[in-house]
């Protein structure tokens, strides 16, 4: 998948529209039903998608202007906004996502080339990483709606980048393992062990499993045994 933030902004456009189409097909009462994220309703997920767009708009504004504009005022404020917005009518939720996305898209379009190099502590990377971070949020939470869109609908490029990102960011708490995505020549390694289990399978399945969005039923493990238990990914 490209690292070009301008290209990724277009991917975010498409992913957001796809999520909104899925949401529009839901029964209006669905906002109060459980999502695939433990403890969150569909309304929580939709509200989070909107507020996350605003958070990344804030970061792009900071990068462009140099004026400190945190993603969220605080963790408490973030959580409160999600809780407060979760029970709104479905139509309002979708309109909110579309409006927040437009603000994000406008912020991206306003970025001069030099601003993409601005370092953001929130991400631990430059502002050029923001479009990918937003795309990741939209694609993963689209699955969390539990409304027919699954990790199998992810593009191969998205799944591979997500897989590599999770592997790269894995902490020492993760069990050691070697991942062998089908169709790639280079295994990915988490942790250190003399003889770590080798887990193989489709790239999308591996990414979804490590991200906590799949049980790993189509994965293989060698030597024979139980799949390792990934650390909860956020």
GROMACS .gro file of C-alpha atoms in nm:
model
  234
    1UNK     CA    1   0.000   0.000   0.000
    2UNK     CA    2   0.127   0.346  -0.086
    3UNK     CA    3   0.275   0.572   0.181
    4UNK     CA    4   0.165   0.882  -0.011
    5UNK     CA    5  -0.073   1.070   0.222
    6UNK     CA    6  -0.259   1.230  -0.068
    7UNK     CA    7  -0.336   0.892  -0.223
    8UNK     CA    8  -0.441   0.756   0.115
    9UNK     CA    9  -0.681   1.046   0.160
   10UNK     CA   10  -0.865   0.917  -0.145
   11UNK     CA   11  -0.873   0.571   0.012
   12UNK     CA   12  -1.025   0.726   0.325
   13UNK     CA   13  -1.295   0.887   0.109
   14UNK     CA   14  -1.390   0.551  -0.039
   15UNK     CA   15  -1.376   0.365   0.292
   16UNK     CA   16  -1.588   0.624   0.469
   17UNK     CA   17  -1.853   0.619   0.198
   18UNK     CA   18  -1.863   0.238   0.215
   19UNK     CA   19  -1.912   0.248   0.592
   20UNK     CA   20  -2.191   0.506   0.557
   21UNK     CA   21  -2.367   0.286   0.300
   22UNK     CA   22  -2.352  -0.008   0.539
   23UNK     CA   23  -2.488   0.206   0.821
   24UNK     CA   24  -2.768   0.342   0.602
   25UNK     CA   25  -2.893  -0.012   0.542
   26UNK     CA   26  -2.929  -0.083   0.913
   27UNK     CA   27  -3.257  -0.086   1.096
   28UNK     CA   28  -3.285   0.245   1.286
   29UNK     CA   29  -3.306   0.050   1.612
   30UNK     CA   30  -2.962  -0.102   1.547
   31UNK     CA   31  -2.781   0.186   1.718
   32UNK     CA   32  -2.878   0.034   2.054
   33UNK     CA   33  -2.776  -0.322   1.968
   34UNK     CA   34  -2.437  -0.473   2.058
   35UNK     CA   35  -2.155  -0.428   1.810
   36UNK     CA   36  -1.872  -0.676   1.771
   37UNK     CA   37  -1.667  -0.465   2.012
   38UNK     CA   38  -1.728  -0.585   2.369
   39UNK     CA   39  -1.914  -0.324   2.570
   40UNK     CA   40  -1.997  -0.102   2.274
   41UNK     CA   41  -2.323  -0.073   2.084
   42UNK     CA   42  -2.340   0.005   1.714
   43UNK     CA   43  -2.407   0.363   1.820
   44UNK     CA   44  -2.081   0.373   2.016
   45UNK     CA   45  -1.888   0.255   1.711
   46UNK     CA   46  -2.052   0.507   1.478
   47UNK     CA   47  -1.996   0.794   1.719
   48UNK     CA   48  -1.634   0.694   1.766
   49UNK     CA   49  -1.579   0.692   1.389
   50UNK     CA   50  -1.707   1.051   1.370
   51UNK     CA   51  -1.512   1.181   1.670
   52UNK     CA   52  -1.197   1.008   1.550
   53UNK     CA   53  -1.223   1.201   1.222
   54UNK     CA   54  -1.237   1.523   1.424
   55UNK     CA   55  -0.936   1.410   1.627
   56UNK     CA   56  -0.729   1.362   1.315
   57UNK     CA   57  -0.855   1.691   1.174
   58UNK     CA   58  -0.714   1.853   1.488
   59UNK     CA   59  -0.376   1.689   1.429
   60UNK     CA   60  -0.362   1.800   1.066
   61UNK     CA   61  -0.452   2.153   1.175
   62UNK     CA   62  -0.170   2.144   1.429
   63UNK     CA   63   0.074   2.024   1.164
   64UNK     CA   64  -0.036   2.292   0.917
   65UNK     CA   65  -0.054   2.590   1.152
   66UNK     CA   66   0.192   2.502   1.426
   67UNK     CA   67  -0.076   2.591   1.681
   68UNK     CA   68  -0.112   2.316   1.939
   69UNK     CA   69  -0.440   2.136   1.866
   70UNK     CA   70  -0.452   1.802   2.049
   71UNK     CA   71  -0.648   1.514   1.903
   72UNK     CA   72  -0.866   1.500   2.214
   73UNK     CA   73  -0.887   1.735   2.510
   74UNK     CA   74  -0.834   1.431   2.732
   75UNK     CA   75  -0.903   1.060   2.743
   76UNK     CA   76  -1.198   1.135   2.968
   77UNK     CA   77  -1.340   1.387   2.722
   78UNK     CA   78  -1.297   1.138   2.437
   79UNK     CA   79  -1.482   0.865   2.625
   80UNK     CA   80  -1.757   1.102   2.737
   81UNK     CA   81  -1.819   1.223   2.382
   82UNK     CA   82  -1.856   0.867   2.257
   83UNK     CA   83  -2.093   0.778   2.537
   84UNK     CA   84  -2.302   1.091   2.495
   85UNK     CA   85  -2.338   1.047   2.121
   86UNK     CA   86  -2.400   0.674   2.112
   87UNK     CA   87  -2.776   0.688   2.155
   88UNK     CA   88  -2.851   0.936   1.878
   89UNK     CA   89  -3.080   0.837   1.589
   90UNK     CA   90  -2.913   0.644   1.308
   91UNK     CA   91  -2.967   0.917   1.050
   92UNK     CA   92  -2.801   1.171   1.278
   93UNK     CA   93  -2.508   0.936   1.333
   94UNK     CA   94  -2.452   0.895   0.958
   95UNK     CA   95  -2.481   1.268   0.892
   96UNK     CA   96  -2.230   1.327   1.170
   97UNK     CA   97  -1.981   1.086   1.014
   98UNK     CA   98  -2.017   1.248   0.674
   99UNK     CA   99  -1.973   1.599   0.816
  100UNK     CA  100  -1.671   1.497   1.025
  101UNK     CA  101  -1.519   1.331   0.722
  102UNK     CA  102  -1.565   1.646   0.515
  103UNK     CA  103  -1.379   1.844   0.779
  104UNK     CA  104  -1.102   1.587   0.775
  105UNK     CA  105  -1.084   1.586   0.395
  106UNK     CA  106  -1.070   1.966   0.388
  107UNK     CA  107  -0.790   1.963   0.646
  108UNK     CA  108  -0.597   1.715   0.435
  109UNK     CA  109  -0.646   1.918   0.118
  110UNK     CA  110  -0.518   2.231   0.295
  111UNK     CA  111  -0.186   2.069   0.394
  112UNK     CA  112   0.120   2.217   0.220
  113UNK     CA  113   0.392   1.966   0.140
  114UNK     CA  114   0.617   2.072   0.427
  115UNK     CA  115   0.341   2.026   0.686
  116UNK     CA  116   0.328   1.651   0.624
  117UNK     CA  117   0.673   1.624   0.787
  118UNK     CA  118   0.556   1.781   1.115
  119UNK     CA  119   0.611   1.537   1.403
  120UNK     CA  120   0.304   1.444   1.605
  121UNK     CA  121   0.366   1.291   1.947
  122UNK     CA  122   0.014   1.145   1.947
  123UNK     CA  123   0.116   0.913   1.663
  124UNK     CA  124   0.489   0.904   1.729
  125UNK     CA  125   0.527   0.982   1.360
  126UNK     CA  126   0.495   1.266   1.116
  127UNK     CA  127   0.162   1.405   0.998
  128UNK     CA  128   0.206   1.195   0.683
  129UNK     CA  129   0.091   0.898   0.893
  130UNK     CA  130  -0.248   1.055   0.969
  131UNK     CA  131  -0.431   0.941   0.652
  132UNK     CA  132  -0.322   0.581   0.711
  133UNK     CA  133  -0.426   0.601   1.076
  134UNK     CA  134  -0.768   0.729   0.973
  135UNK     CA  135  -0.807   0.462   0.705
  136UNK     CA  136  -0.721   0.196   0.961
  137UNK     CA  137  -0.988   0.328   1.198
  138UNK     CA  138  -1.258   0.333   0.933
  139UNK     CA  139  -1.181  -0.011   0.791
  140UNK     CA  140  -1.147  -0.189   1.125
  141UNK     CA  141  -1.453  -0.027   1.282
  142UNK     CA  142  -1.656  -0.098   0.969
  143UNK     CA  143  -1.605  -0.464   1.058
  144UNK     CA  144  -1.702  -0.391   1.420
  145UNK     CA  145  -2.050  -0.285   1.313
  146UNK     CA  146  -2.126  -0.653   1.257
  147UNK     CA  147  -2.344  -0.561   0.961
  148UNK     CA  148  -2.208  -0.783   0.687
  149UNK     CA  149  -1.876  -0.611   0.617
  150UNK     CA  150  -1.596  -0.842   0.730
  151UNK     CA  151  -1.218  -0.852   0.725
  152UNK     CA  152  -1.255  -1.049   0.403
  153UNK     CA  153  -1.369  -0.725   0.241
  154UNK     CA  154  -1.040  -0.552   0.321
  155UNK     CA  155  -0.802  -0.504   0.031
  156UNK     CA  156  -0.493  -0.722   0.029
  157UNK     CA  157  -0.274  -0.411   0.050
  158UNK     CA  158  -0.460  -0.280   0.353
  159UNK     CA  159  -0.444  -0.615   0.532
  160UNK     CA  160  -0.071  -0.652   0.469
  161UNK     CA  161   0.007  -0.305   0.598
  162UNK     CA  162  -0.211  -0.359   0.905
  163UNK     CA  163  -0.041  -0.693   0.969
  164UNK     CA  164   0.305  -0.541   0.944
  165UNK     CA  165   0.206  -0.252   1.168
  166UNK     CA  166   0.077  -0.480   1.441
  167UNK     CA  167   0.388  -0.698   1.422
  168UNK     CA  168   0.620  -0.397   1.433
  169UNK     CA  169   0.438  -0.249   1.732
  170UNK     CA  170   0.406  -0.572   1.929
  171UNK     CA  171   0.531  -0.530   2.284
  172UNK     CA  172   0.733  -0.774   2.494
  173UNK     CA  173   0.403  -0.902   2.636
  174UNK     CA  174   0.318  -1.072   2.308
  175UNK     CA  175   0.387  -1.444   2.275
  176UNK     CA  176   0.669  -1.527   2.037
  177UNK     CA  177   0.559  -1.650   1.696
  178UNK     CA  178   0.653  -1.653   1.330
  179UNK     CA  179   0.384  -1.550   1.083
  180UNK     CA  180   0.380  -1.682   0.729
  181UNK     CA  181   0.120  -1.503   0.518
  182UNK     CA  182   0.028  -1.702   0.209
  183UNK     CA  183   0.176  -1.562  -0.110
  184UNK     CA  184   0.461  -1.372   0.054
  185UNK     CA  185   0.823  -1.479   0.068
  186UNK     CA  186   0.921  -1.317   0.395
  187UNK     CA  187   0.794  -1.435   0.734
  188UNK     CA  188   0.713  -1.186   1.008
  189UNK     CA  189   0.845  -1.244   1.359
  190UNK     CA  190   0.705  -1.140   1.695
  191UNK     CA  191   0.927  -1.184   2.001
  192UNK     CA  192   1.215  -1.421   2.052
  193UNK     CA  193   1.211  -1.790   2.131
  194UNK     CA  194   1.424  -2.090   2.043
  195UNK     CA  195   1.143  -2.265   1.854
  196UNK     CA  196   0.846  -2.029   1.821
  197UNK     CA  197   0.525  -2.162   1.669
  198UNK     CA  198   0.479  -2.085   1.301
  199UNK     CA  199   0.134  -1.951   1.217
  200UNK     CA  200   0.029  -1.952   0.853
  201UNK     CA  201  -0.275  -1.835   0.663
  202UNK     CA  202  -0.421  -1.570   0.435
  203UNK     CA  203  -0.289  -1.221   0.502
  204UNK     CA  204  -0.638  -1.088   0.579
  205UNK     CA  205  -0.701  -1.366   0.829
  206UNK     CA  206  -0.368  -1.312   1.004
  207UNK     CA  207  -0.424  -0.938   1.027
  208UNK     CA  208  -0.777  -0.978   1.157
  209UNK     CA  209  -0.668  -1.240   1.411
  210UNK     CA  210  -0.389  -1.022   1.551
  211UNK     CA  211  -0.626  -0.725   1.557
  212UNK     CA  212  -0.882  -0.921   1.756
  213UNK     CA  213  -1.133  -0.925   1.470
  214UNK     CA  214  -1.117  -1.297   1.390
  215UNK     CA  215  -1.077  -1.620   1.587
  216UNK     CA  216  -0.815  -1.760   1.350
  217UNK     CA  217  -1.016  -2.065   1.252
  218UNK     CA  218  -0.857  -2.079   0.906
  219UNK     CA  219  -0.501  -2.043   1.032
  220UNK     CA  220  -0.248  -2.323   1.071
  221UNK     CA  221   0.007  -2.363   1.347
  222UNK     CA  222   0.326  -2.567   1.343
  223UNK     CA  223   0.414  -2.770   1.537
  224UNK     CA  224   0.056  -2.884   1.588
  225UNK     CA  225  -0.111  -2.724   1.883
  226UNK     CA  226  -0.315  -2.427   1.995
  227UNK     CA  227  -0.274  -2.088   1.833
  228UNK     CA  228  -0.084  -1.840   2.050
  229UNK     CA  229  -0.304  -1.584   2.224
  230UNK     CA  230  -0.236  -1.235   2.086
  231UNK     CA  231  -0.226  -0.940   2.322
  232UNK     CA  232  -0.534  -0.723   2.287
  233UNK     CA  233  -0.466  -0.475   2.007
  234UNK     CA  234  -0.593  -0.120   2.025
   0.00000   0.00000   0.00000
